Amino acid sequence: MITLPDIEVCTEIYSSASSLVYRGIRQSDNTPIILKVLKADYPTTAALIRSKQEYAITRSLDIEGVIKVYSQQDYQRSLVMTLEDFGGESLEKFRQDLPESYCPMPLAEFLHLAIQLAEIIGSIHASQVIHRDINPSNIVLNPATGRVKIIDFGIATRFSRTNPSFQNPNVLEGTLAYISPEQTGRMNRILDYRTDFYSLGVTYYELLTGQLPFVTDDMLELVHCHIAGQAITPHELNSEIPPIVSEIILKLMAKNAEDRYQSAAGIEADLGTCLLQLETTNKIEAFPLGMQDISDRFQIPQKLYGREAEIETLLAAFERVAGETKEQNTYPKSQIELILVAGYSGIGKSALVQEIYKPITQKRGYFISGKFDQFGRNIPYSAIVTAFQSLMRQILAESETALQQWRDQILEAVGAIGQVIIDVIPEVELIIGAQPPVPKVGAIEAQNRFNLVFQKFIRVFSSPEHPLVIFLDDLQWVDSATLKLIELMMTDSETQSLLLIGAYRDHEIDAVHPLLLLLNELRSRSIAVNQIALAPLALQDTCQLIAETLHRDAASIAPLAELIQRKTAGNPFFVEQFLKMLYTENLIEWAGRVSTGGGRHGGTTPTKPWFS
């Protein structure tokens, strides 16, 4: 228990890995309160910053459906927040303690609650905040008053489109059973406010069916289910759920954010229609969804346009090194493979490579990446080091049992000269511990020794059980030591299930560039080297991108598409920036949109003549 002046702490009501929550009373005015304190005796700087951010965001939300925070103060070496206590308990606690009423919930009660939640989330989004952790534990209900509030803004963010990184499921932010595909960092998609709609859909699913859509104890399998798995339709699990309510939930849980509801008002409207039908006719008939789902945000779709063949080439290469083949052996298996992606800056090389996230997750593989720097060509192995540092962080986040297995395998591979690897990748020491010093040798001998032990080191992480994909960007600036290491990796007969992907600007290298010389050498030795040359978008693809952004048919925006194609030369990055410029300069006017199935046309209209 904690001790604070003017506060009587009554009981601990919740404990997580990072915080403790207590019920108490402020004695000066006899007000019931909730106290939230960081759990660690010595919280990290990151934990303290996060707690202060949670306080600031919660304090800024003057919304009836959001828990109110009174104050935050220092407590010993930590921080404690004081919040309102309106007599509620979390839905998760009700589900555990009163399963007959909340697991599953009766349809009418669910609809009343679901409408309230949609309205609250809409208000949160209108305040430019994304919660990022909607689930029954963070929804508090007082059954006596019917009041419901959303709590715990610990990982909430202000509105921005962020790109989560590929990382171990153990360290993902959010509650894994409820997070959206894009929040896993393995979808090559930007994270925005619609991540909350997916989590809300999973919450609705659980409240109505009594179970989660994806049930597994394997975290990586759960991530893959969110990305590619199809949940059983709710009304198949509970026959009392009308099919149209199932459709609403599954629309919320669509894998791509563009296919979900685009506004909380749209969710609220469709749920309201269901409730009205239930109360007036005692049944719920099907009706078109999304009729009032009007988005007030200008957003460019995140999918890739005009890259279908290139994506297929990339995925086929991964299937070969992962031990899978297409039907009739169209693609023969290979142990290791190199694939190069060439094109101008902004053409979409990195975005294309990230399409490999899904199959890597399915095969329980690892994806690591590094980037060469124009002014760091004299730093050997810079991108390789960055890539393997991220791999070490992924491994350090695994269970102690798995970590011990990795420790044993690495020590067996590097033998008595593990310090050679630690000198280049210091994070390795966190896994295998301190290693004895190695004898000093000349420069050439030292490089040969490193190359030898690195070959053995990399074999540990690339296997049919967990294929390894290494992505090295900006190879036009690669150093000679890394090129030699790439050659050794690609010619090592004992390495398996390794896919090395490189990206470079082909207009910045010539025929005598060391990279091209290496590629010619590898091909002469029958090493699998594939090349993907990314061309600018065709006018047809640019037209499709613009039409789907502005929610107009292709014919009506053809003049604009031709203009943008001329101005940008079909470079996807420039196309996106040009569209944003038109919008921010009020050269096009956003009139809202209706999601698929809606009746309103909406879209964007020009406010000034097209310019040339």
Coordinates of C-alpha atoms in Angstrom, one line a residue:
M1 CA 0.0 0.0 0.0
I2 CA 1.1 3.6 -0.6
T3 CA 0.8 6.4 1.9
L4 CA -0.2 9.9 0.8
P5 CA -1.3 13.0 2.8
D6 CA -5.1 13.6 3.0
I7 CA -5.7 10.2 1.3
E8 CA -7.0 7.0 2.8
V9 CA -6.0 4.1 0.6
C10 CA -8.6 1.4 0.9
T11 CA -7.8 -1.6 -1.4
E12 CA -5.7 -2.6 -4.4
I13 CA -8.0 -3.3 -7.3
Y14 CA -5.7 -3.9 -10.2
S15 CA -2.1 -4.9 -10.9
S16 CA -0.3 -4.9 -14.2
A17 CA 3.3 -5.3 -15.3
S18 CA 3.8 -1.6 -15.1
S19 CA 1.3 -0.1 -12.6
L20 CA -0.8 -0.6 -9.5
V21 CA -4.3 0.8 -9.1
Y22 CA -5.9 1.4 -5.7
R23 CA -9.3 2.7 -4.5
G24 CA -9.2 5.4 -1.9
I25 CA -10.9 8.4 -0.3
R26 CA -9.8 12.0 -0.3
Q27 CA -10.4 12.8 3.4
S28 CA -10.7 16.6 3.1
D29 CA -14.0 16.3 1.2
N30 CA -14.7 12.5 1.5
T31 CA -14.5 12.1 -2.3
P32 CA -13.9 8.5 -3.6
I33 CA -10.8 8.4 -5.8
I34 CA -8.7 6.0 -7.8
L35 CA -4.9 6.0 -7.4
K36 CA -2.6 4.8 -10.2
V37 CA 1.1 4.5 -9.4
L38 CA 4.0 3.1 -11.3
K39 CA 4.9 -0.4 -10.1
A40 CA 8.6 -0.3 -10.2
D41 CA 10.6 1.0 -7.3
Y42 CA 12.9 2.7 -9.8
P43 CA 10.9 3.5 -12.9
T44 CA 12.8 4.1 -16.1
T45 CA 12.9 7.5 -17.7
A46 CA 10.7 6.1 -20.5
A47 CA 8.1 4.9 -17.9
L48 CA 8.0 8.3 -16.2
I49 CA 7.6 10.1 -19.5
R50 CA 4.8 7.8 -20.5
S51 CA 3.0 8.4 -17.2
K52 CA 3.3 12.1 -17.6
Q53 CA 2.0 11.8 -21.2
E54 CA -1.0 9.7 -20.0
Y55 CA -1.8 12.4 -17.4
A56 CA -1.5 15.2 -20.0
I57 CA -3.7 13.5 -22.6
T58 CA -6.3 12.4 -20.0
R59 CA -6.4 15.9 -18.5
S60 CA -7.0 17.4 -21.9
L61 CA -10.1 15.2 -22.6
D62 CA -13.1 17.0 -21.2
I63 CA -15.4 14.2 -22.3
E64 CA -18.2 12.7 -20.2
G65 CA -17.2 9.2 -21.3
V66 CA -13.6 9.5 -20.4
I67 CA -12.3 9.1 -16.8
K68 CA -11.4 12.4 -15.2
V69 CA -8.0 12.9 -13.7
Y70 CA -7.6 15.2 -10.8
S71 CA -3.8 15.5 -10.3
Q72 CA -0.4 13.8 -10.7
Q73 CA 2.3 14.1 -8.1
D74 CA 5.7 12.7 -7.2
Y75 CA 5.7 9.7 -4.9
Q76 CA 9.1 8.6 -3.6
R77 CA 11.0 7.9 -6.9
S78 CA 7.8 7.4 -8.9
L79 CA 4.6 9.2 -9.9
V80 CA 1.0 8.8 -8.7
M81 CA -2.2 9.9 -10.5
T82 CA -5.4 10.7 -8.8
L83 CA -8.6 9.9 -10.8
E84 CA -12.3 10.0 -10.3
D85 CA -14.1 7.0 -8.9
F86 CA -17.7 6.9 -10.3
G87 CA -18.4 3.5 -8.8
G88 CA -17.7 1.4 -11.8
E89 CA -15.8 -1.8 -12.6
S90 CA -14.2 -2.9 -15.8
L91 CA -16.2 -4.9 -18.3
E92 CA -13.5 -7.6 -18.0
K93 CA -14.2 -7.9 -14.3
F94 CA -17.9 -8.2 -14.9
R95 CA -17.2 -10.9 -17.5
Q96 CA -15.2 -12.8 -14.9
D97 CA -17.5 -12.3 -12.0
L98 CA -21.0 -12.3 -13.7
P99 CA -20.6 -14.5 -16.8
E100 CA -24.4 -15.1 -16.9
S101 CA -24.9 -11.3 -17.6
Y102 CA -21.8 -10.3 -19.5
C103 CA -20.4 -13.4 -21.2
P104 CA -22.1 -13.1 -23.5
M105 CA -24.2 -10.0 -23.1
P106 CA -27.9 -9.9 -24.0
L107 CA -28.4 -8.3 -27.4
A108 CA -30.4 -5.2 -26.2
E109 CA -28.0 -4.4 -23.4
F110 CA -25.1 -4.9 -25.8
L111 CA -26.5 -2.4 -28.3
H112 CA -27.1 0.2 -25.7
L113 CA -23.5 -0.2 -24.4
A114 CA -22.0 -0.4 -27.9
I115 CA -23.7 2.8 -29.0
Q116 CA -22.3 4.6 -26.0
L117 CA -18.8 3.3 -26.7
A118 CA -18.9 4.4 -30.3
E119 CA -20.0 7.9 -29.3
I120 CA -17.2 8.1 -26.7
I121 CA -14.5 7.0 -29.1
G122 CA -15.9 9.5 -31.7
S123 CA -15.4 12.3 -29.1
I124 CA -11.9 11.1 -28.3
H125 CA -11.0 11.1 -32.0
A126 CA -12.6 14.6 -32.4
S127 CA -10.2 15.7 -29.7
Q128 CA -7.3 14.5 -31.9
V129 CA -6.4 11.5 -29.7
I130 CA -6.0 7.8 -30.6
H131 CA -6.5 5.5 -27.6
R132 CA -4.6 2.4 -29.1
D133 CA -5.7 0.0 -26.3
I134 CA -9.5 -0.4 -26.5
N135 CA -10.5 -3.6 -24.7
P136 CA -12.9 -4.7 -21.9
S137 CA -10.2 -4.0 -19.2
N138 CA -10.2 -0.4 -20.2
I139 CA -14.0 0.1 -20.3
V140 CA -15.5 0.8 -16.9
L141 CA -19.2 0.5 -16.3
N142 CA -21.5 1.4 -13.4
P143 CA -24.6 -0.8 -13.9
A144 CA -26.6 1.2 -11.3
T145 CA -26.3 4.5 -13.2
G146 CA -25.6 3.1 -16.7
R147 CA -22.5 5.4 -17.0
V148 CA -19.6 4.0 -19.0
K149 CA -16.2 5.5 -19.3
I150 CA -12.9 4.7 -21.1
I151 CA -9.8 4.6 -19.0
D152 CA -6.0 4.1 -19.4
F153 CA -4.5 6.4 -22.0
G154 CA -1.0 5.1 -21.2
I155 CA -0.1 4.4 -24.9
A156 CA -2.5 7.0 -26.4
T157 CA -1.1 9.4 -28.9
R158 CA -2.1 12.6 -30.5
F159 CA -3.4 12.4 -34.1
S160 CA -0.6 11.4 -36.4
R161 CA 0.1 8.7 -39.0
T162 CA 2.9 6.6 -37.6
N163 CA 4.5 3.5 -39.0
P164 CA 5.0 0.8 -36.3
S165 CA 8.3 -1.1 -36.7
F166 CA 8.6 -4.9 -37.1
Q167 CA 9.3 -6.2 -33.6
N168 CA 8.8 -9.2 -31.3
P169 CA 5.2 -9.6 -30.2
N170 CA 6.3 -9.6 -26.5
V171 CA 7.1 -5.9 -26.8
L172 CA 4.2 -4.6 -28.9
E173 CA 2.2 -1.7 -27.4
G174 CA -1.4 -2.6 -26.6
T175 CA -3.2 -5.7 -25.6
L176 CA -2.3 -8.4 -28.2
A177 CA -5.7 -10.1 -28.4
Y178 CA -7.3 -6.8 -29.5
I179 CA -4.7 -4.9 -31.5
S180 CA -5.3 -4.1 -35.1
P181 CA -3.2 -5.6 -37.9
E182 CA -1.4 -2.4 -38.6
Q183 CA -0.6 -2.0 -34.9
T184 CA 1.4 -5.2 -35.0
G185 CA 4.0 -3.4 -37.2
R186 CA 3.8 -6.3 -39.7
M187 CA 1.3 -4.9 -42.2
N188 CA 3.3 -2.2 -44.1
R189 CA 0.5 0.2 -43.1
I190 CA 0.4 3.5 -41.4
L191 CA -1.3 3.6 -38.0
D192 CA -4.1 6.0 -37.6
Y193 CA -7.4 6.5 -35.7
R194 CA -9.0 3.5 -37.4
T195 CA -6.9 1.2 -35.3
D196 CA -9.4 1.9 -32.4
F197 CA -12.2 0.7 -34.6
Y198 CA -10.6 -2.7 -35.0
S199 CA -10.1 -3.1 -31.3
L200 CA -13.6 -1.9 -30.7
G201 CA -14.8 -4.6 -33.1
V202 CA -12.9 -7.3 -31.2
T203 CA -14.4 -6.0 -28.0
Y204 CA -17.9 -6.2 -29.5
Y205 CA -17.2 -9.7 -30.8
E206 CA -16.2 -10.9 -27.3
L207 CA -19.1 -9.2 -25.5
L208 CA -21.6 -10.8 -27.9
T209 CA -20.1 -14.3 -28.3
G210 CA -18.4 -14.8 -25.0
Q211 CA -15.1 -15.5 -26.7
L212 CA -12.3 -13.7 -28.6
P213 CA -12.2 -14.0 -32.4
F214 CA -8.8 -15.6 -32.3
V215 CA -7.9 -18.0 -29.4
T216 CA -4.3 -19.1 -29.1
D217 CA -1.5 -19.0 -26.5
D218 CA 1.1 -18.6 -29.2
M219 CA 1.8 -14.8 -29.6
L220 CA 3.2 -15.0 -33.1
E221 CA 0.3 -17.1 -34.2
L222 CA -2.1 -14.5 -32.7
V223 CA -0.3 -11.8 -34.6
H224 CA -0.7 -13.7 -37.8
C225 CA -4.4 -14.3 -37.1
H226 CA -4.9 -10.5 -36.8
I227 CA -3.1 -10.0 -40.1
A228 CA -4.5 -12.8 -42.2
G229 CA -6.9 -15.0 -40.1
Q230 CA -10.6 -15.0 -40.6
A231 CA -12.8 -15.1 -37.5
I232 CA -15.8 -17.3 -37.2
T233 CA -18.9 -15.2 -37.9
P234 CA -20.4 -14.1 -34.6
H235 CA -23.9 -15.3 -35.4
E236 CA -22.4 -18.8 -36.1
L237 CA -21.2 -18.9 -32.5
N238 CA -24.4 -17.4 -31.0
S239 CA -27.6 -17.9 -33.0
E240 CA -29.3 -15.1 -31.2
I241 CA -27.0 -12.5 -32.9
P242 CA -28.7 -11.2 -36.0
P243 CA -26.5 -11.5 -39.2
I244 CA -26.6 -7.8 -39.7
V245 CA -25.0 -7.2 -36.3
S246 CA -22.3 -9.8 -37.3
E247 CA -21.7 -7.8 -40.4
I248 CA -21.2 -4.6 -38.4
I249 CA -18.6 -6.3 -36.1
L250 CA -16.8 -7.9 -39.0
K251 CA -16.7 -4.6 -40.9
L252 CA -15.0 -3.0 -37.8
M253 CA -12.5 -5.9 -37.8
A254 CA -11.6 -5.6 -41.5
K255 CA -7.9 -6.2 -42.1
N256 CA -7.4 -3.0 -44.1
A257 CA -8.4 0.2 -42.4
E258 CA -10.0 1.5 -45.7
D259 CA -12.5 -1.4 -45.5
R260 CA -13.6 -0.5 -41.9
Y261 CA -16.0 2.1 -40.8
Q262 CA -14.4 5.5 -41.4
S263 CA -16.1 7.4 -38.6
A264 CA -17.5 6.6 -35.1
A265 CA -20.7 8.4 -36.2
G266 CA -21.2 5.7 -38.9
I267 CA -20.8 2.9 -36.3
E268 CA -23.2 4.7 -34.0
A269 CA -25.8 5.2 -36.7
D270 CA -25.8 1.5 -37.8
L271 CA -26.0 0.3 -34.2
G272 CA -28.8 2.8 -33.6
T273 CA -30.8 1.4 -36.5
C274 CA -30.4 -2.1 -35.0
L275 CA -31.6 -1.0 -31.6
L276 CA -34.5 0.9 -33.1
Q277 CA -35.6 -2.2 -35.1
L278 CA -35.2 -4.4 -32.0
E279 CA -37.3 -2.1 -29.8
T280 CA -40.1 -1.6 -32.3
T281 CA -40.3 -5.0 -34.1
N282 CA -38.4 -7.3 -31.7
K283 CA -36.2 -8.3 -34.6
I284 CA -33.4 -6.8 -36.7
E285 CA -33.6 -7.1 -40.5
A286 CA -30.7 -6.5 -42.9
F287 CA -30.1 -3.0 -44.2
P288 CA -27.3 -1.3 -46.1
L289 CA -24.4 -0.5 -43.8
G290 CA -22.4 2.7 -43.8
M291 CA -25.2 5.0 -45.1
Q292 CA -24.1 7.7 -42.6
D293 CA -20.5 6.7 -42.4
I294 CA -19.1 10.1 -43.5
S295 CA -15.4 10.6 -43.0
D296 CA -14.2 14.1 -42.4
R297 CA -10.6 13.3 -43.0
F298 CA -8.5 13.6 -46.2
Q299 CA -6.5 10.4 -46.4
I300 CA -4.6 8.7 -49.2
P301 CA -5.0 4.9 -49.4
Q302 CA -2.0 3.0 -48.1
K303 CA -2.0 0.1 -50.6
L304 CA 0.6 -0.1 -53.4
Y305 CA -0.6 0.7 -56.9
G306 CA 0.8 -0.9 -60.1
R307 CA 3.2 -3.2 -58.2
E308 CA 1.4 -6.5 -58.5
A309 CA 4.1 -8.3 -60.5
E310 CA 6.9 -7.0 -58.3
I311 CA 5.1 -8.1 -55.2
E312 CA 4.7 -11.6 -56.7
T313 CA 8.4 -11.8 -57.5
L314 CA 9.4 -10.8 -54.0
L315 CA 7.0 -13.2 -52.3
A316 CA 8.0 -16.0 -54.6
A317 CA 11.7 -15.5 -53.6
F318 CA 10.7 -15.7 -49.9
E319 CA 8.7 -18.9 -50.5
R320 CA 11.7 -20.5 -52.1
V321 CA 14.1 -19.8 -49.3
A322 CA 11.4 -20.7 -46.7
G323 CA 11.0 -24.1 -48.2
E324 CA 7.7 -23.6 -49.9
T325 CA 7.1 -23.8 -53.7
K326 CA 4.3 -22.9 -56.0
E327 CA 2.3 -25.6 -57.6
Q328 CA 4.0 -27.8 -60.2
N329 CA 7.4 -26.7 -59.0
T330 CA 7.2 -23.4 -61.0
Y331 CA 9.7 -22.0 -58.5
P332 CA 12.4 -24.4 -57.4
K333 CA 13.5 -24.3 -53.8
S334 CA 16.8 -22.6 -52.9
Q335 CA 18.7 -22.3 -49.6
I336 CA 19.8 -18.6 -49.9
E337 CA 18.8 -15.9 -52.4
L338 CA 19.7 -12.3 -53.2
I339 CA 17.1 -10.0 -54.6
L340 CA 17.8 -6.4 -55.7
V341 CA 15.2 -3.6 -55.9
A342 CA 16.3 -0.7 -58.1
G343 CA 14.7 2.6 -58.7
Y344 CA 14.7 6.4 -58.0
S345 CA 14.3 7.9 -54.6
G346 CA 10.6 7.9 -53.7
I347 CA 9.7 5.2 -56.2
G348 CA 8.6 2.9 -53.4
K349 CA 11.4 0.5 -52.9
S350 CA 11.1 0.2 -49.1
A351 CA 7.3 0.0 -49.3
L352 CA 7.6 -2.9 -51.7
V353 CA 10.0 -4.8 -49.5
Q354 CA 7.8 -4.4 -46.5
E355 CA 5.1 -6.4 -48.3
I356 CA 7.0 -9.4 -47.1
Y357 CA 6.0 -8.8 -43.5
K358 CA 2.9 -11.1 -43.7
P359 CA 4.5 -14.3 -45.0
I360 CA 7.5 -13.8 -42.6
T361 CA 5.0 -13.8 -39.6
Q362 CA 3.3 -16.9 -41.0
K363 CA 6.6 -18.7 -41.2
R364 CA 7.8 -17.5 -37.8
G365 CA 10.7 -15.8 -39.4
Y366 CA 12.7 -12.7 -38.6
F367 CA 12.9 -9.4 -40.6
I368 CA 15.8 -7.1 -40.0
S369 CA 17.0 -4.0 -41.9
G370 CA 19.8 -1.5 -42.1
K371 CA 20.5 1.5 -44.2
F372 CA 23.7 2.8 -45.6
D373 CA 24.6 6.5 -45.3
Q374 CA 26.1 8.7 -48.0
F375 CA 28.5 10.2 -45.5
G376 CA 29.3 6.9 -43.7
R377 CA 31.0 4.9 -46.4
N378 CA 34.2 4.7 -44.4
I379 CA 32.3 2.9 -41.6
P380 CA 32.5 -0.8 -42.3
Y381 CA 29.4 -3.0 -41.8
S382 CA 27.2 0.0 -40.7
A383 CA 23.9 -1.3 -42.1
I384 CA 24.7 -4.9 -41.1
V385 CA 25.3 -3.8 -37.5
T386 CA 22.0 -1.8 -37.4
A387 CA 20.1 -4.8 -38.8
F388 CA 21.6 -7.3 -36.3
Q389 CA 21.1 -4.9 -33.4
S390 CA 17.4 -5.0 -34.1
L391 CA 17.5 -8.8 -34.3
M392 CA 19.2 -9.0 -30.9
R393 CA 16.4 -6.7 -29.5
Q394 CA 13.8 -9.1 -30.9
I395 CA 15.5 -12.0 -29.3
L396 CA 15.9 -10.3 -26.0
A397 CA 12.2 -9.8 -25.9
E398 CA 11.5 -13.5 -26.1
S399 CA 10.8 -15.9 -23.1
E400 CA 13.7 -16.9 -20.8
T401 CA 13.4 -20.5 -22.2
A402 CA 13.8 -19.3 -25.8
L403 CA 16.6 -16.9 -24.8
Q404 CA 18.5 -19.7 -23.2
Q405 CA 18.2 -21.8 -26.4
W406 CA 19.5 -18.8 -28.4
R407 CA 22.4 -18.4 -25.9
D408 CA 23.4 -22.0 -26.3
Q409 CA 23.3 -21.9 -30.1
I410 CA 25.2 -18.7 -30.4
L411 CA 27.9 -19.9 -28.0
E412 CA 28.3 -23.1 -29.9
A413 CA 28.6 -21.2 -33.2
V414 CA 31.1 -18.6 -32.1
G415 CA 33.2 -20.8 -29.8
A416 CA 36.0 -19.1 -27.9
I417 CA 36.0 -16.0 -30.1
G418 CA 32.6 -14.6 -29.4
Q419 CA 34.2 -11.2 -28.5
V420 CA 34.8 -10.7 -32.2
I421 CA 31.1 -10.5 -32.8
I422 CA 30.5 -8.4 -29.6
D423 CA 33.1 -5.8 -30.7
V424 CA 30.9 -5.2 -33.8
I425 CA 27.4 -5.9 -32.4
P426 CA 27.6 -5.1 -28.6
E427 CA 24.0 -6.2 -28.0
V428 CA 25.1 -9.8 -28.5
E429 CA 26.8 -9.6 -25.0
L430 CA 23.4 -9.1 -23.4
I431 CA 22.5 -12.6 -24.7
I432 CA 25.7 -14.7 -24.3
G433 CA 27.4 -12.7 -21.5
A434 CA 30.9 -11.4 -21.3
Q435 CA 33.4 -13.3 -23.5
P436 CA 37.2 -13.7 -23.1
P437 CA 39.4 -11.3 -25.1
V438 CA 40.7 -12.5 -28.4
P439 CA 44.4 -12.3 -29.5
K440 CA 45.4 -9.2 -31.5
V441 CA 46.2 -9.9 -35.1
G442 CA 46.9 -7.8 -38.2
A443 CA 44.1 -6.0 -40.1
I444 CA 43.7 -8.6 -42.8
E445 CA 43.7 -11.5 -40.4
A446 CA 41.2 -9.6 -38.2
Q447 CA 38.8 -9.1 -41.1
N448 CA 39.1 -12.8 -42.1
R449 CA 38.5 -13.9 -38.6
F450 CA 35.4 -11.7 -38.3
N451 CA 34.1 -13.0 -41.6
L452 CA 34.6 -16.6 -40.5
V453 CA 32.8 -16.2 -37.2
F454 CA 30.1 -14.1 -38.7
Q455 CA 29.2 -16.8 -41.2
K456 CA 28.7 -19.2 -38.3
F457 CA 26.8 -16.6 -36.3
I458 CA 24.3 -15.9 -39.1
R459 CA 23.6 -19.6 -39.6
V460 CA 22.1 -19.7 -36.0
F461 CA 19.3 -17.3 -37.1
S462 CA 18.4 -18.7 -40.6
S463 CA 16.8 -22.0 -40.7
P464 CA 13.6 -23.6 -42.1
E465 CA 12.0 -23.2 -38.6
H466 CA 12.6 -19.4 -38.7
P467 CA 13.8 -18.0 -42.0
L468 CA 15.8 -14.8 -41.9
V469 CA 15.2 -11.8 -44.2
I470 CA 17.9 -9.1 -44.2
F471 CA 17.0 -5.8 -46.0
L472 CA 19.9 -3.5 -46.8
D473 CA 18.8 -0.1 -48.2
D474 CA 20.8 2.5 -50.2
L475 CA 23.4 0.0 -51.5
Q476 CA 24.7 2.6 -53.8
W477 CA 26.6 3.8 -50.7
V478 CA 27.8 0.4 -49.5
D479 CA 31.3 -0.1 -48.1
S480 CA 33.8 -2.6 -49.4
A481 CA 33.9 -4.7 -46.2
T482 CA 30.1 -5.2 -46.3
L483 CA 30.3 -6.3 -50.0
K484 CA 32.8 -8.9 -49.0
L485 CA 30.5 -10.1 -46.2
I486 CA 27.6 -10.3 -48.6
E487 CA 29.7 -12.4 -51.0
L488 CA 30.6 -14.8 -48.2
M489 CA 27.0 -15.0 -47.0
M490 CA 25.7 -15.8 -50.5
T491 CA 28.4 -18.4 -51.2
D492 CA 28.2 -20.2 -47.9
S493 CA 27.0 -23.7 -48.6
E494 CA 26.0 -24.3 -45.0
T495 CA 23.6 -21.3 -44.7
Q496 CA 20.0 -22.0 -45.4
S497 CA 16.6 -20.1 -45.4
L498 CA 18.3 -16.7 -45.9
L499 CA 16.8 -14.0 -48.1
L500 CA 19.0 -11.0 -48.6
I501 CA 17.1 -8.0 -50.1
G502 CA 19.0 -4.9 -51.3
A503 CA 17.7 -1.6 -52.6
Y504 CA 19.6 1.0 -54.5
R505 CA 19.2 4.0 -56.8
D506 CA 20.3 2.6 -60.1
H507 CA 20.8 6.0 -61.6
E508 CA 23.6 6.7 -59.1
I509 CA 25.8 3.8 -60.0
D510 CA 27.7 2.9 -63.2
A511 CA 29.0 -0.3 -64.7
V512 CA 32.2 -0.3 -62.6
H513 CA 30.5 0.3 -59.3
P514 CA 31.6 -2.4 -56.8
L515 CA 28.0 -3.5 -56.2
L516 CA 27.5 -4.4 -59.9
L517 CA 30.9 -6.1 -60.0
L518 CA 29.8 -8.3 -57.1
L519 CA 26.5 -9.1 -58.7
N520 CA 28.2 -10.2 -61.9
E521 CA 30.6 -12.4 -59.8
L522 CA 27.7 -14.0 -58.0
R523 CA 25.9 -14.8 -61.2
S524 CA 29.0 -16.3 -62.7
R525 CA 29.0 -18.7 -59.7
S526 CA 25.3 -19.7 -60.3
I527 CA 24.1 -17.8 -57.1
A528 CA 20.4 -16.9 -57.3
V529 CA 20.3 -13.2 -57.9
N530 CA 17.0 -11.6 -58.9
Q531 CA 16.4 -8.0 -60.0
I532 CA 13.3 -5.9 -59.6
A533 CA 13.4 -2.6 -61.4
L534 CA 10.7 -0.2 -60.2
A535 CA 9.4 2.1 -62.9
P536 CA 7.3 5.2 -62.3
L537 CA 3.5 4.6 -62.0
A538 CA 1.6 4.4 -65.3
L539 CA -1.1 7.0 -65.8
Q540 CA -3.7 4.3 -65.2
D541 CA -2.2 3.6 -61.7
T542 CA -1.9 7.3 -60.8
C543 CA -5.5 7.7 -61.9
Q544 CA -6.6 4.8 -59.7
L545 CA -4.7 6.2 -56.7
I546 CA -6.3 9.7 -57.1
A547 CA -9.8 8.3 -57.7
E548 CA -9.7 6.2 -54.6
T549 CA -8.2 9.1 -52.6
L550 CA -10.9 11.5 -53.7
H551 CA -13.7 8.9 -53.9
R552 CA -14.6 9.7 -57.4
D553 CA -14.8 7.6 -60.6
A554 CA -11.7 7.5 -62.8
A555 CA -13.3 9.4 -65.7
S556 CA -14.2 12.5 -63.5
I557 CA -10.7 13.0 -62.2
A558 CA -8.9 12.1 -65.5
P559 CA -7.8 15.8 -66.1
L560 CA -6.4 16.0 -62.6
A561 CA -4.6 12.7 -63.0
E562 CA -3.0 13.8 -66.2
L563 CA -1.8 17.0 -64.6
I564 CA -0.3 15.2 -61.5
Q565 CA 1.3 12.6 -63.8
R566 CA 3.0 15.4 -65.7
K567 CA 4.1 17.2 -62.5
T568 CA 5.4 14.2 -60.7
A569 CA 6.5 11.9 -63.6
G570 CA 4.6 9.1 -61.8
N571 CA 6.8 9.0 -58.7
P572 CA 4.5 7.7 -55.9
F573 CA 6.0 9.8 -53.2
F574 CA 5.7 13.0 -55.3
V575 CA 2.1 12.0 -56.3
E576 CA 1.1 11.8 -52.6
Q577 CA 2.9 15.0 -51.7
F578 CA 1.2 16.8 -54.6
L579 CA -2.2 15.7 -53.5
K580 CA -1.5 16.8 -50.0
M581 CA -0.4 20.2 -51.3
L582 CA -3.6 20.6 -53.3
Y583 CA -5.6 19.9 -50.2
T584 CA -3.7 22.1 -47.8
E585 CA -3.7 25.0 -50.3
N586 CA -7.5 24.6 -50.6
L587 CA -7.2 23.9 -54.3
I588 CA -9.4 20.9 -53.7
E589 CA -12.2 20.9 -51.2
W590 CA -13.0 17.9 -49.0
A591 CA -16.8 17.2 -48.9
G592 CA -16.6 14.0 -46.8
R593 CA -17.0 10.4 -47.9
V594 CA -19.2 7.4 -47.2
S595 CA -17.6 4.0 -46.8
T596 CA -18.4 1.0 -49.0
G597 CA -22.2 0.5 -49.2
G598 CA -23.1 4.1 -48.4
G599 CA -25.6 6.1 -50.4
R600 CA -24.0 9.5 -50.2
H601 CA -21.5 10.3 -53.0
G602 CA -19.3 12.7 -51.0
G603 CA -15.8 13.1 -52.2
T604 CA -13.6 16.0 -53.2
T605 CA -14.3 18.8 -55.6
P606 CA -12.0 21.4 -57.2
T607 CA -12.4 24.9 -55.8
K608 CA -10.2 26.5 -58.5
P609 CA -9.5 25.6 -62.1
W610 CA -6.7 23.0 -62.7
F611 CA -3.4 24.7 -63.2
S612 CA -0.7 23.6 -65.6

